[in-house]
Short mmCIF file of C-alpha atoms in Angstrom, two decimals:
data_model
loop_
_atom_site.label_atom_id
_atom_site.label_comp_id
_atom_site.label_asym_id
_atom_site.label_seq_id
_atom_site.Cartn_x
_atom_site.Cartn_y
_atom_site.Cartn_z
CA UNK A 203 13.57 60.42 -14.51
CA UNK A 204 12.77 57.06 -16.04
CA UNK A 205 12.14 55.69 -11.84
CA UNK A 206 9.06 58.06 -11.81
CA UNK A 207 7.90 56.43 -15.34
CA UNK A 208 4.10 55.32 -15.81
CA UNK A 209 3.69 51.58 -16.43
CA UNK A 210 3.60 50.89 -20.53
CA UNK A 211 4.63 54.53 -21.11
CA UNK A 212 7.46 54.65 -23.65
CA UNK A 213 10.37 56.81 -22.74
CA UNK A 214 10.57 60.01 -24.80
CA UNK A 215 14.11 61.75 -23.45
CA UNK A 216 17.68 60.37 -24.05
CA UNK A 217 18.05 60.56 -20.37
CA UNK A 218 14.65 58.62 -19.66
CA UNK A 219 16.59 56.48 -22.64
CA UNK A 220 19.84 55.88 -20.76
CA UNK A 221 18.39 55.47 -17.21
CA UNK A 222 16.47 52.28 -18.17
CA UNK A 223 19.27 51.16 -19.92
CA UNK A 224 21.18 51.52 -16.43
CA UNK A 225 18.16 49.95 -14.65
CA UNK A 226 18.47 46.95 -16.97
CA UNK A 227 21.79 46.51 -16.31
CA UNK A 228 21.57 47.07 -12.67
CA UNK A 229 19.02 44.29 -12.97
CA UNK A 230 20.64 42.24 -15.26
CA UNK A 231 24.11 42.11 -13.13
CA UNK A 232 21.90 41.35 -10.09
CA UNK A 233 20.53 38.75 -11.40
CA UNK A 234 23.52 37.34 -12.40
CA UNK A 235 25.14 37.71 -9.10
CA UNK A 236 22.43 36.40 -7.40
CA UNK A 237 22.95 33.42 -9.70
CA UNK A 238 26.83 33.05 -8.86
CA UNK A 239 25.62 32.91 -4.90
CA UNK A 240 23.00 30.23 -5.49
CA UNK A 241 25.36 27.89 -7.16
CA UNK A 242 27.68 29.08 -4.41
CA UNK A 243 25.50 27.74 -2.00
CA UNK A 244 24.49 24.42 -3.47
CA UNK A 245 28.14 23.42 -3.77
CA UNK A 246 27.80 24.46 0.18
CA UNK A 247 25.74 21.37 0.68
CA UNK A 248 22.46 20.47 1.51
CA UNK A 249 22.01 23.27 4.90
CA UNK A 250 22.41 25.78 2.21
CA UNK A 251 19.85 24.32 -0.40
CA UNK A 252 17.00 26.76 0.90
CA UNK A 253 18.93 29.77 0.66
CA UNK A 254 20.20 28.66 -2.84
CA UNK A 255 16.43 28.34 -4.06
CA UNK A 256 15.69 31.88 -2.80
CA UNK A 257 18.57 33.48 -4.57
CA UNK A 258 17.70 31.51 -7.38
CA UNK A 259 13.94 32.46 -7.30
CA UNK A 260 15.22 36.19 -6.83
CA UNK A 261 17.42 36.26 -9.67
CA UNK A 262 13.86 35.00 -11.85
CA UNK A 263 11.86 37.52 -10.37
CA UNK A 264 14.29 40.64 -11.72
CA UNK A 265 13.07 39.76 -15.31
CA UNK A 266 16.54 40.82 -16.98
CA UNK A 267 17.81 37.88 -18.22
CA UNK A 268 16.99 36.39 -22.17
CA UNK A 269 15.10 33.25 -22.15
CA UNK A 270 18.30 31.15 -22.27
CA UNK A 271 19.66 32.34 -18.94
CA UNK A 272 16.42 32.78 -17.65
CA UNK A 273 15.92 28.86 -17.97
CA UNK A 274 19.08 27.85 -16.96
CA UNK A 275 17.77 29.46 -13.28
CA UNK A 276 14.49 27.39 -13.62
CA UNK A 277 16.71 24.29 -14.24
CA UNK A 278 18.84 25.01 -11.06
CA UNK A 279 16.26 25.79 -8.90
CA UNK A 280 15.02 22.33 -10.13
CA UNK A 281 17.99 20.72 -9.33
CA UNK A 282 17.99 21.86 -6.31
CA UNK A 283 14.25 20.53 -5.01
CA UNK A 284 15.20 17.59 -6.92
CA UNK A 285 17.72 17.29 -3.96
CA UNK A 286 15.21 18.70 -1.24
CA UNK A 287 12.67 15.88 -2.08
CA UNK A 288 10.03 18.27 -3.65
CA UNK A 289 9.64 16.75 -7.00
CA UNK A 290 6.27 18.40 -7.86
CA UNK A 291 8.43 21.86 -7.56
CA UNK A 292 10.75 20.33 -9.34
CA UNK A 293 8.97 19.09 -12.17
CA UNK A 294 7.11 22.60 -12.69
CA UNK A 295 10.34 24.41 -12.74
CA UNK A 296 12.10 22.02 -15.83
CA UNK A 297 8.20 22.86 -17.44
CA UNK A 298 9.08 25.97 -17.25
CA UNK A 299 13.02 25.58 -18.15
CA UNK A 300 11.90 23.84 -21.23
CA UNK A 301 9.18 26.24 -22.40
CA UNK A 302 11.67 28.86 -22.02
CA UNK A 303 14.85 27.21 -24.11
CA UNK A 304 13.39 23.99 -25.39
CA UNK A 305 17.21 22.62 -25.91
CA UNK A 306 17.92 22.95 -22.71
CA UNK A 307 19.00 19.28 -21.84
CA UNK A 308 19.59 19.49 -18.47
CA UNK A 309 15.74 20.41 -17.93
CA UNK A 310 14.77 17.25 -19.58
CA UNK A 311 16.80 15.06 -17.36
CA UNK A 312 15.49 17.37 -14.10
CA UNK A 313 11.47 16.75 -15.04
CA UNK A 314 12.29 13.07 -15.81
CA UNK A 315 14.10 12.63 -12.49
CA UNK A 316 10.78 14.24 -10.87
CA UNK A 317 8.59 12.21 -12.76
CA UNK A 318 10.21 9.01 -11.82
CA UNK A 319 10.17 10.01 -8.04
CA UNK A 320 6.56 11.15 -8.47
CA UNK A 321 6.00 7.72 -10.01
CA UNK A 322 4.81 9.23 -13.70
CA UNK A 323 6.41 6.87 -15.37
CA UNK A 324 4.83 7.50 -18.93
CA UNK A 325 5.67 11.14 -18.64
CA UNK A 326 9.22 10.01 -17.34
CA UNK A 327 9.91 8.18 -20.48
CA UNK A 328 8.45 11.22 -22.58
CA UNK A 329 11.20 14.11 -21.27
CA UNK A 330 14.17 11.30 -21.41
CA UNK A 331 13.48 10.68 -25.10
CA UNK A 332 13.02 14.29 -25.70
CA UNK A 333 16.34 15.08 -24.23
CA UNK A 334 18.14 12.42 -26.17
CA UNK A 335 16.70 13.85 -29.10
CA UNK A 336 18.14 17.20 -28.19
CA UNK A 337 21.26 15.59 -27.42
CA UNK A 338 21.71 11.63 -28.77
CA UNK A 339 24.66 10.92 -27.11
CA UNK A 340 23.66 12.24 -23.37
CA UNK A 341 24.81 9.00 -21.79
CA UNK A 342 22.90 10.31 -18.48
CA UNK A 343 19.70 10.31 -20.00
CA UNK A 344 20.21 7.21 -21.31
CA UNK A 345 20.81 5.31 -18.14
CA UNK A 346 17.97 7.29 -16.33
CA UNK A 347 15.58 5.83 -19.27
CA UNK A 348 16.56 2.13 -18.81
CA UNK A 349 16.33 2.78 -14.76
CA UNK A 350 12.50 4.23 -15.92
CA UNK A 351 12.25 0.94 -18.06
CA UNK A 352 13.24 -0.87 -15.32
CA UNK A 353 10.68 0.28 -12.99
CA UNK A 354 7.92 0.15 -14.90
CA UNK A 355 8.16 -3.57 -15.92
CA UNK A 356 8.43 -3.87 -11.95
CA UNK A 357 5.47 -2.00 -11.36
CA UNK A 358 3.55 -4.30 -14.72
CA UNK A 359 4.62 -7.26 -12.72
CA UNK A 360 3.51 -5.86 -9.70
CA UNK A 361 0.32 -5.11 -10.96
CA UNK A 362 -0.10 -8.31 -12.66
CA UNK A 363 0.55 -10.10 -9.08
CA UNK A 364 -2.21 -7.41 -7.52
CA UNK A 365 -4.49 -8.98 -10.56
CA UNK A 366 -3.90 -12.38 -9.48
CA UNK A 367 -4.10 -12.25 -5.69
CA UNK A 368 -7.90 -10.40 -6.56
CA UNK A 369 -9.01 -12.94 -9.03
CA UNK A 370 -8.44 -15.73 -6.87
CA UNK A 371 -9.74 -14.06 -3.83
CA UNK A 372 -13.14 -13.38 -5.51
CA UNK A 373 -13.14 -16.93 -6.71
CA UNK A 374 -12.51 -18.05 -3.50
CA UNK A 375 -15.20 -15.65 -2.07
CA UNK A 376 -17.14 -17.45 -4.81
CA UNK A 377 -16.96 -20.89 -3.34
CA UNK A 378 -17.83 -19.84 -0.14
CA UNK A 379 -21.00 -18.34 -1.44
CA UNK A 380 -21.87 -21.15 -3.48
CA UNK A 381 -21.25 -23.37 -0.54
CA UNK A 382 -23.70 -21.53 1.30
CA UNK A 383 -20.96 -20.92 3.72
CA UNK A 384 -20.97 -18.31 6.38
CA UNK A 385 -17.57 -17.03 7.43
CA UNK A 386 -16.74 -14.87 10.90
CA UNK A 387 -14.07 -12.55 12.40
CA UNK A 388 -10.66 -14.74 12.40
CA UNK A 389 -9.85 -16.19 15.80
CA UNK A 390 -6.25 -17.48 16.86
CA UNK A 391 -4.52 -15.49 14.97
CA UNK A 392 -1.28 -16.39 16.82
CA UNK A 393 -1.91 -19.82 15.97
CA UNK A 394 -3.24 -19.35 12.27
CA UNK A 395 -1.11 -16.83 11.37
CA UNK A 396 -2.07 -16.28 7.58
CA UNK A 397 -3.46 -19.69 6.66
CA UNK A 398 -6.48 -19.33 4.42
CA UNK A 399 -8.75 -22.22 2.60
CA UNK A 400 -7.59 -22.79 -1.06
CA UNK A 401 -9.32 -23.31 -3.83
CA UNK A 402 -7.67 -25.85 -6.36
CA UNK A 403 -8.10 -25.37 -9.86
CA UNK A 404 -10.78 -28.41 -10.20
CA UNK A 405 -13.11 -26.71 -7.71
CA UNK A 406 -12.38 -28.34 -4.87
CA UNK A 407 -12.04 -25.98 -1.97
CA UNK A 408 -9.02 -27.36 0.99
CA UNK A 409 -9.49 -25.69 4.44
CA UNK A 410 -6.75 -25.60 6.84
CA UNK A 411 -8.73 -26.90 10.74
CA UNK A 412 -7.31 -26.04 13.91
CA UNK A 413 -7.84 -28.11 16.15
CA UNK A 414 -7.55 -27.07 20.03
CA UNK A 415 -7.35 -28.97 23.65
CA UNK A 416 -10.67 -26.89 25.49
CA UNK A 417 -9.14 -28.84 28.92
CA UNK A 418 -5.40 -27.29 28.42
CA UNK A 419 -6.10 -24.39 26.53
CA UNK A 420 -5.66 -22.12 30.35
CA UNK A 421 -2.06 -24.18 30.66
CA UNK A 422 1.22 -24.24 29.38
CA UNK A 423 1.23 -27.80 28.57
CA UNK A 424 2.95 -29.47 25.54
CA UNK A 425 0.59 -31.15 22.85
CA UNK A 426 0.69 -34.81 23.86
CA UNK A 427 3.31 -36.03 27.24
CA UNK A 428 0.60 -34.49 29.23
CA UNK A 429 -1.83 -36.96 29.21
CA UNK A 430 -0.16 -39.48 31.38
CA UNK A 431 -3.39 -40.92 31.99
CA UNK A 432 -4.24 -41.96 28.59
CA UNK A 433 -7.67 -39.79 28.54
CA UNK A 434 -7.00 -38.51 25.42
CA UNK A 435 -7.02 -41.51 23.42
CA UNK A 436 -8.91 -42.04 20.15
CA UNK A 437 -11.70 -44.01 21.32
CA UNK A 438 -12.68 -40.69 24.78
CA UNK A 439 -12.43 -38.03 22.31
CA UNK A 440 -15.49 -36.26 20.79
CA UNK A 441 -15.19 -32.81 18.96
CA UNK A 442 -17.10 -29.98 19.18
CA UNK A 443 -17.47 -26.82 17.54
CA UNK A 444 -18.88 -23.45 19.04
CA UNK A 445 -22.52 -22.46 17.38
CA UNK A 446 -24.40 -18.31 17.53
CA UNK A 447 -20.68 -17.40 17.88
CA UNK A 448 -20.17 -13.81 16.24
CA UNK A 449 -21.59 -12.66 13.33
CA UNK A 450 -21.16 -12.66 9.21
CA UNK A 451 -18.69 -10.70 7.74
CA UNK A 452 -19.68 -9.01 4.30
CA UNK A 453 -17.88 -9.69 1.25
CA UNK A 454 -15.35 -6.72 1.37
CA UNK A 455 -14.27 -7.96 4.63
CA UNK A 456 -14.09 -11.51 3.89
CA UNK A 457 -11.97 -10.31 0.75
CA UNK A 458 -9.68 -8.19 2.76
CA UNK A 459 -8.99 -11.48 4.78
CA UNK A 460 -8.14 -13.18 1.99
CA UNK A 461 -5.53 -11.14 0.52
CA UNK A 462 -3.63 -10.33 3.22
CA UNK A 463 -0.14 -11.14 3.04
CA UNK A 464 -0.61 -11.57 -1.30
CA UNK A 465 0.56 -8.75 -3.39
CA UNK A 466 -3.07 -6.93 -3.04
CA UNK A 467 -2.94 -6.35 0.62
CA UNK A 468 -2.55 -2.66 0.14
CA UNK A 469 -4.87 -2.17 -2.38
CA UNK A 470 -7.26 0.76 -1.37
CA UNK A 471 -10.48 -0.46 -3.54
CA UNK A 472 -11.38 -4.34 -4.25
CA UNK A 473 -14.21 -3.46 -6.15
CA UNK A 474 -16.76 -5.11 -3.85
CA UNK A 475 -17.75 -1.81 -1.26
CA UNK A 476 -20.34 -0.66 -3.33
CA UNK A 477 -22.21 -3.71 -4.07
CA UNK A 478 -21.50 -5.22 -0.76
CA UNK A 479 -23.96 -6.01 2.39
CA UNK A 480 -23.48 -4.77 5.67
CA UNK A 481 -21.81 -7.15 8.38
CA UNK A 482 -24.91 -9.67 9.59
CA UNK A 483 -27.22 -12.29 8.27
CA UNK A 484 -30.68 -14.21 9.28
CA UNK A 485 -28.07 -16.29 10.66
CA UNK A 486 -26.32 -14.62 13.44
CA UNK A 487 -29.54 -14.36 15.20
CA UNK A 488 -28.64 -16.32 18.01
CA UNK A 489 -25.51 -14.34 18.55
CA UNK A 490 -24.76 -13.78 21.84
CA UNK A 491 -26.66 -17.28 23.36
CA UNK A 492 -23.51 -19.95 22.14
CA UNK A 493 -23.46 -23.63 22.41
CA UNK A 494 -21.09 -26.35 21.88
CA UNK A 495 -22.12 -28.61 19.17
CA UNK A 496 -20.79 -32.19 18.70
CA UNK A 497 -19.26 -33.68 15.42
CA UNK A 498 -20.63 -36.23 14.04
CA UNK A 499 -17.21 -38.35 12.88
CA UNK A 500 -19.15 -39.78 9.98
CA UNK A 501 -20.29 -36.60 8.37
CA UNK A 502 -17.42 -34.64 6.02
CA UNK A 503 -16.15 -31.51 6.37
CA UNK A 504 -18.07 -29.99 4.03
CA UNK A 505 -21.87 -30.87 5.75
CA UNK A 506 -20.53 -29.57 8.89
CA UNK A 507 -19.55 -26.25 7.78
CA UNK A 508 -22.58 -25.48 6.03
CA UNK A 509 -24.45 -25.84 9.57
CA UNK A 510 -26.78 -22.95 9.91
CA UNK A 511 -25.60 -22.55 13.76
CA UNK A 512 -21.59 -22.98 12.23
CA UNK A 513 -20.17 -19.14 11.78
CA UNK A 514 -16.38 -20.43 10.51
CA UNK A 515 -13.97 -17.89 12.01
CA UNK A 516 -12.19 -17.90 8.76
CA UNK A 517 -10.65 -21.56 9.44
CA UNK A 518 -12.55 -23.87 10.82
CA UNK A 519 -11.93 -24.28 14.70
CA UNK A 520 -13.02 -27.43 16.66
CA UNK A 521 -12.52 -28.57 20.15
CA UNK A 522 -11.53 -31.91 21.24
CA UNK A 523 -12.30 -32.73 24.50
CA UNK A 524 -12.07 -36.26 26.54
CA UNK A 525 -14.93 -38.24 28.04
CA UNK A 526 -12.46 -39.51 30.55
CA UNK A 527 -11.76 -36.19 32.18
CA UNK A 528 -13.27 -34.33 34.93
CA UNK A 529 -13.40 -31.58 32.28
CA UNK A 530 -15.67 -32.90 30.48
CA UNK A 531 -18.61 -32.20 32.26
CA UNK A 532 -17.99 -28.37 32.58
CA UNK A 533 -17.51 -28.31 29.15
CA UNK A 534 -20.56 -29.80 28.36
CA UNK A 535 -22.64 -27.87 30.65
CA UNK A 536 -21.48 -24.52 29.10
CA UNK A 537 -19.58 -23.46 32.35
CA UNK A 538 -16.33 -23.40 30.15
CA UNK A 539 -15.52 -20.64 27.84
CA UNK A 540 -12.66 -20.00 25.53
CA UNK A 541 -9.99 -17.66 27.18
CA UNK A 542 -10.24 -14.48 25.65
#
């Protein structure tokens, strides 16, 4: 009998002859059934989309069908992880649709829906123009290659908004450095919220300054009614900032700072890590040991932020405080700290 065959041999009887003729056949109209039941099953909806792919990958695995059949299975099975969500499955099984019966359209619209979900947008393009040259007027394809056109001048814009949120970062970064500024961990977030300095595009670098009440900083007061007394008037007030407080961030941190909330915020590498100095300077020595340091009115911005002692906690934050106030003397004696 032709079952009891070795592998390779050639059969030598009419009866070997006609039982592998029967055993194609068998194998042939199995396939084909179990072809039937997977489409069957997809039209079942999506509960019935694993049990489609396994009578599609059993009707492959009987190896009776001719190439054309055989890749209109690899295109349905495609189809059908197309629908599942697994678009690398996908994508191999239109390969292999396509290797098998290169004009089979449907294969080329399959591995360029994958693509697109995988985000392979080059290859995308690729199988939709080689399916409209199989078939010129496949108005599907069509439409799936201006939705692929679509998307990629999104993700060129995209990109080109990534490239502009990191060159003016690094410029920024640049000022900083050239400033001989030292920058710290943000404070006051809350309050802040994503305000950054700017540089303008004659050099001139514009920081944002929050300015905060030390006295009513514990309290929920609002910004002015409070002081019934008049202490806070312009001629009490003296400013202060906070000196050794924290430590210098490194470049790559600074950066990240800097582009949050731009169109780089998610970018994995800024192309600083490698390059870049740990966290710390011969500045943040006296770390730890703080001190509140008065503003001199008459000096600009500028000269007091390049203060050795002055760590900016990414925009610059000063205290005003009132000579006239009972305060005042436990601020200046260091018994007052900011609330955590």
């Amino acid at each position: 009998m032709a079952l009891w065959m070795e592998t390779g041999s050639e059969p030598k009887t009419e009866t070997e002859i006609a039982d592998l003729e029967a055993i194609s056949a068998l194998k042939e109209s199995t396939a084909l059934e179990l072809k039937e039941k997977g489409n069957e099953l997809v039209k079942k909806g999506k509960k019935h989309y694993p049990e489609a792919i396994h009578c599609y990958s059993r009707a492959i695995n009987q190896k009776a069908l001719n190439d054309h059949d055989t890749s209109v299975l690899f295109s349905n099975r495609a189809h059908v992880n197309l629908l599942l969500g697994n678009y690398r499955r996908a994508l191999s099984d239109s390969q292999d649709a396509i290797k098998l019966f290169p004009a089979n359209v449907k294969a080329y619209y399959r591995a360029a829906k994958a693509c697109l979900s995988l985000n392979l947008l080059a290859e995308a393009k690729s199988y939709c123009e080689s399916g409209v040259g199989k078939d010129p007027s496949n108005e599907e394809l069509k439409k799936l290659a201006k939705q692929i056109d679509l998307k990629k001048l999104e993700q060129e814009q995209r990109e080109a908004q990534v490239a502009k949120a990191l060159v003016e970062a690094k410029d920024l970064v640049s000022a900083i450095e050239d400033r001989r500024l030292k920058l710290g961990n943000a404070m006051y977030r809350e309050l802040t919220g994503l305000r950054k300095p700017v540089l303008d595009k004659n050099g001139i670098l514009h920081w944002p300054v929050l300015l905060l009440y030390a006295e009513f900083m514990s309290k929920s007061c609002p910004p002015l009614p409070w002081d019934k007394e008049n202490h806070y008037s312009r001629d009490a007030i003296e400013l202060y900032y906070e000196a050794g407080s924290g430590i210098c961030l490194s470049k790559s941190k600074i950066l990240r700072y800097l582009v949050e909330g731009t169109a780089a915020a998610n970018v994995e590498s800024i192309g600083e890590e490698e390059k870049d100095a740990a966290d710390g300077s011969p500045y943040d020595s006296s770390a730890g040991s703080y001190k509140w340091v008065k503003v001199n009115e008459k000096r600009t911005l500028h000269d007091v932020l390049k203060e050795p002692n002055f760590i900016i906690p990414m925009i610059p934050v000063f205290y005003v405080v009132s000579k006239r106030s009972a305060f005042y003397k436990d601020f200046i004696t260091g018994k007052w700290r900011p609330p955590a």
